[in-house]
């Protein structure tokens, strides 16, 4: 990792770099990369074998992997930006909260991504804070006459960030109430 920069109190942009990024491409909008994390308490990443469907160690165990949206790639400097929500628990949040330049990780990808249907009269983008990087990539690609409704579940009000501009954009930020399960506020917003 080359550097970290806060995007909000809960979202951090991490710039990954290394010679293995030669030839990397972002792929389609809102594509994904898999970040393989080192085991807790170490800085060494062991890249397991790929069996065509998943990464597995020799004993059949799965490594700690999380899927992220690649935001920016600079082929001249071999720098790749991703953003991670620091929500206080889980392997990725824990790693991102303690991460320092020079820490190690490994990525694979990109995968998937979206084709934007240019004929749709409206779009609904719904997700939690971890979906914000993908949403910010998709919004400027949506046709201007189309209506765009963005619904985001956030853990706290300070998680709101600027979204990409679009003249027909309406954004709703839904704070997860104390004691509620992740997804509850988003499901209620979508159903409403």
Coordinates of C-alpha atoms in Angstrom, one line a residue:
X1 CA 0.0 0.0 0.0
X2 CA 1.3 3.4 -0.9
X3 CA -1.0 5.8 1.0
X4 CA -4.3 6.4 2.8
X5 CA -6.6 9.4 2.7
X6 CA -9.9 9.9 4.5
X7 CA -13.0 10.5 2.4
X8 CA -15.3 10.7 5.4
X9 CA -15.0 9.8 9.1
X10 CA -15.9 6.2 8.1
X11 CA -14.6 5.9 4.5
X12 CA -10.9 5.7 3.7
X13 CA -9.3 5.7 0.2
X14 CA -6.4 3.3 0.0
X15 CA -3.9 3.5 -2.8
X16 CA -2.3 0.1 -3.7
X17 CA 0.8 -0.1 -5.8
X18 CA 3.3 -2.7 -7.1
X19 CA 4.8 -4.1 -10.2
X20 CA 2.1 -6.8 -10.4
X21 CA -0.3 -4.1 -11.6
X22 CA 1.4 -3.8 -15.0
X23 CA -1.3 -4.4 -17.5
X24 CA -4.2 -3.9 -15.0
X25 CA -7.3 -2.2 -16.4
X26 CA -10.4 -0.9 -14.7
X27 CA -12.8 -2.9 -16.8
X28 CA -16.5 -1.8 -17.0
X29 CA -18.0 0.8 -14.7
X30 CA -18.5 -0.4 -11.1
X31 CA -16.2 -3.4 -11.8
X32 CA -14.7 -5.3 -8.8
X33 CA -11.4 -6.4 -7.5
X34 CA -10.8 -8.9 -4.8
X35 CA -8.5 -7.9 -2.0
X36 CA -6.7 -10.7 -0.2
X37 CA -5.8 -9.7 3.3
X38 CA -2.9 -11.0 5.4
X39 CA -3.8 -13.2 8.4
X40 CA -4.5 -11.2 11.6
X41 CA -1.3 -10.2 13.3
X42 CA 0.9 -10.5 10.2
X43 CA 1.9 -8.4 7.2
X44 CA 2.5 -11.3 4.9
X45 CA 0.0 -12.3 2.2
X46 CA 0.1 -15.8 0.9
X47 CA -1.7 -16.0 -2.4
X48 CA -3.6 -19.3 -2.5
X49 CA -4.3 -21.4 -5.6
X50 CA -7.1 -20.4 -7.9
X51 CA -9.2 -23.4 -8.9
X52 CA -11.2 -21.6 -11.6
X53 CA -14.0 -20.6 -9.1
X54 CA -12.3 -19.6 -5.9
X55 CA -9.0 -19.1 -4.1
X56 CA -8.1 -22.0 -1.7
X57 CA -5.1 -22.9 0.3
X58 CA -3.7 -26.4 0.0
X59 CA -5.7 -27.7 3.0
X60 CA -9.0 -26.4 1.4
X61 CA -9.3 -23.3 3.6
X62 CA -10.4 -20.0 2.1
X63 CA -8.3 -16.9 2.6
X64 CA -9.7 -13.6 3.9
X65 CA -11.0 -11.9 0.7
X66 CA -13.2 -8.9 0.3
X67 CA -14.6 -7.4 -3.0
X68 CA -14.1 -3.7 -3.7
X69 CA -14.7 -1.3 -6.5
X70 CA -11.5 -0.1 -8.3
X71 CA -11.9 3.7 -8.5
X72 CA -8.8 4.9 -10.3
X73 CA -5.8 3.3 -11.9
X74 CA -2.7 5.1 -13.1
X75 CA -0.6 2.9 -15.4
X76 CA 2.3 5.3 -15.3
X77 CA 2.7 5.0 -11.5
X78 CA 1.0 1.6 -11.1
X79 CA -1.4 3.0 -8.5
X80 CA -4.9 1.6 -7.9
X81 CA -7.4 3.4 -5.6
X82 CA -10.1 1.6 -3.6
X83 CA -12.3 2.8 -0.8
X84 CA -13.1 0.9 2.4
X85 CA -15.7 1.5 5.1
X86 CA -14.2 1.5 8.6
X87 CA -17.2 0.4 10.6
X88 CA -15.4 -1.1 13.6
X89 CA -15.6 -4.8 13.0
X90 CA -14.8 -7.5 10.4
X91 CA -11.5 -8.3 8.8
X92 CA -11.5 -5.6 6.1
X93 CA -12.6 -2.8 8.5
X94 CA -10.0 -3.9 11.0
X95 CA -7.2 -4.0 8.4
X96 CA -8.2 -0.6 7.0
X97 CA -8.3 1.0 10.4
X98 CA -4.8 -0.2 11.2
X99 CA -3.3 0.1 7.7
X100 CA -0.1 2.0 7.2
X101 CA 1.9 2.7 4.0
X102 CA 4.0 -0.3 3.2
X103 CA 1.4 -2.8 4.5
X104 CA 0.8 -5.7 2.1
X105 CA -2.2 -7.1 0.4
X106 CA -2.9 -8.8 -2.9
X107 CA -5.6 -8.2 -5.5
X108 CA -7.2 -10.1 -8.3
X109 CA -9.5 -8.7 -11.0
X110 CA -11.1 -6.8 -12.3
X111 CA -14.3 -8.6 -12.6
X112 CA -17.9 -8.0 -13.6
X113 CA -19.0 -4.3 -14.0
X114 CA -22.1 -3.0 -15.6
X115 CA -23.4 -2.0 -19.0
X116 CA -25.7 1.0 -18.6
X117 CA -29.1 0.7 -20.3
X118 CA -29.2 4.0 -22.2
X119 CA -32.9 3.6 -22.9
X120 CA -34.1 3.2 -19.3
X121 CA -36.4 6.1 -18.2
X122 CA -35.2 5.9 -14.6
X123 CA -32.6 4.3 -12.4
X124 CA -32.6 3.2 -8.8
X125 CA -29.2 2.8 -7.1
X126 CA -29.5 1.3 -3.6
X127 CA -26.8 0.2 -1.3
X128 CA -25.0 0.8 2.0
X129 CA -21.8 2.8 2.4
X130 CA -19.7 0.2 0.8
X131 CA -21.6 0.7 -2.5
X132 CA -20.8 4.4 -2.7
X133 CA -17.6 3.9 -4.9
X134 CA -19.6 2.0 -7.5
X135 CA -22.5 4.5 -7.3
X136 CA -20.2 7.4 -7.9
X137 CA -18.8 5.7 -11.0
X138 CA -22.2 4.9 -12.4
X139 CA -24.1 8.2 -11.8
X140 CA -22.2 10.3 -14.5
X141 CA -22.8 7.5 -17.1
X142 CA -26.6 7.6 -16.7
X143 CA -28.5 9.4 -19.5
X144 CA -29.4 13.0 -18.6
X145 CA -33.1 12.9 -19.3
X146 CA -33.5 9.8 -17.0
X147 CA -34.5 10.2 -13.4
X148 CA -31.9 8.9 -10.9
X149 CA -32.9 7.9 -7.3
X150 CA -30.0 7.0 -5.0
X151 CA -30.8 5.3 -1.6
X152 CA -27.9 4.9 0.8
X153 CA -27.9 3.2 4.2
X154 CA -25.4 4.9 6.4
X155 CA -24.1 4.1 9.9
X156 CA -24.0 7.7 10.9
X157 CA -24.9 11.1 9.4
X158 CA -21.3 12.0 8.9
X159 CA -21.0 9.2 6.4
X160 CA -22.7 11.4 3.7
X161 CA -20.4 12.4 0.9
X162 CA -20.7 14.2 -2.3
X163 CA -22.1 12.1 -5.1
X164 CA -21.2 12.5 -8.8
X165 CA -23.3 15.2 -10.5
X166 CA -26.4 14.4 -12.5
X167 CA -29.2 16.9 -13.3
X168 CA -32.0 14.5 -12.4
X169 CA -30.4 13.0 -9.3
X170 CA -32.2 12.7 -6.0
X171 CA -30.3 11.2 -3.1
X172 CA -31.7 9.9 0.2
X173 CA -29.5 9.0 3.1
X174 CA -31.0 6.6 5.6
X175 CA -29.3 6.3 8.9
X176 CA -29.4 2.8 10.4
X177 CA -31.2 3.1 13.8
X178 CA -29.3 1.9 16.9
X179 CA -29.9 -1.8 17.4
X180 CA -31.1 -2.4 13.8
X181 CA -29.5 -5.0 11.6
X182 CA -27.4 -3.8 8.6
X183 CA -29.8 -3.6 5.6
X184 CA -32.9 -2.9 7.6
X185 CA -33.0 0.8 6.8
X186 CA -32.2 0.2 3.1
X187 CA -34.9 -2.5 2.7
X188 CA -37.4 -0.1 4.2
X189 CA -36.3 2.7 1.9
X190 CA -36.6 0.6 -1.2
X191 CA -40.0 -0.7 -0.2
X192 CA -41.2 2.8 0.5

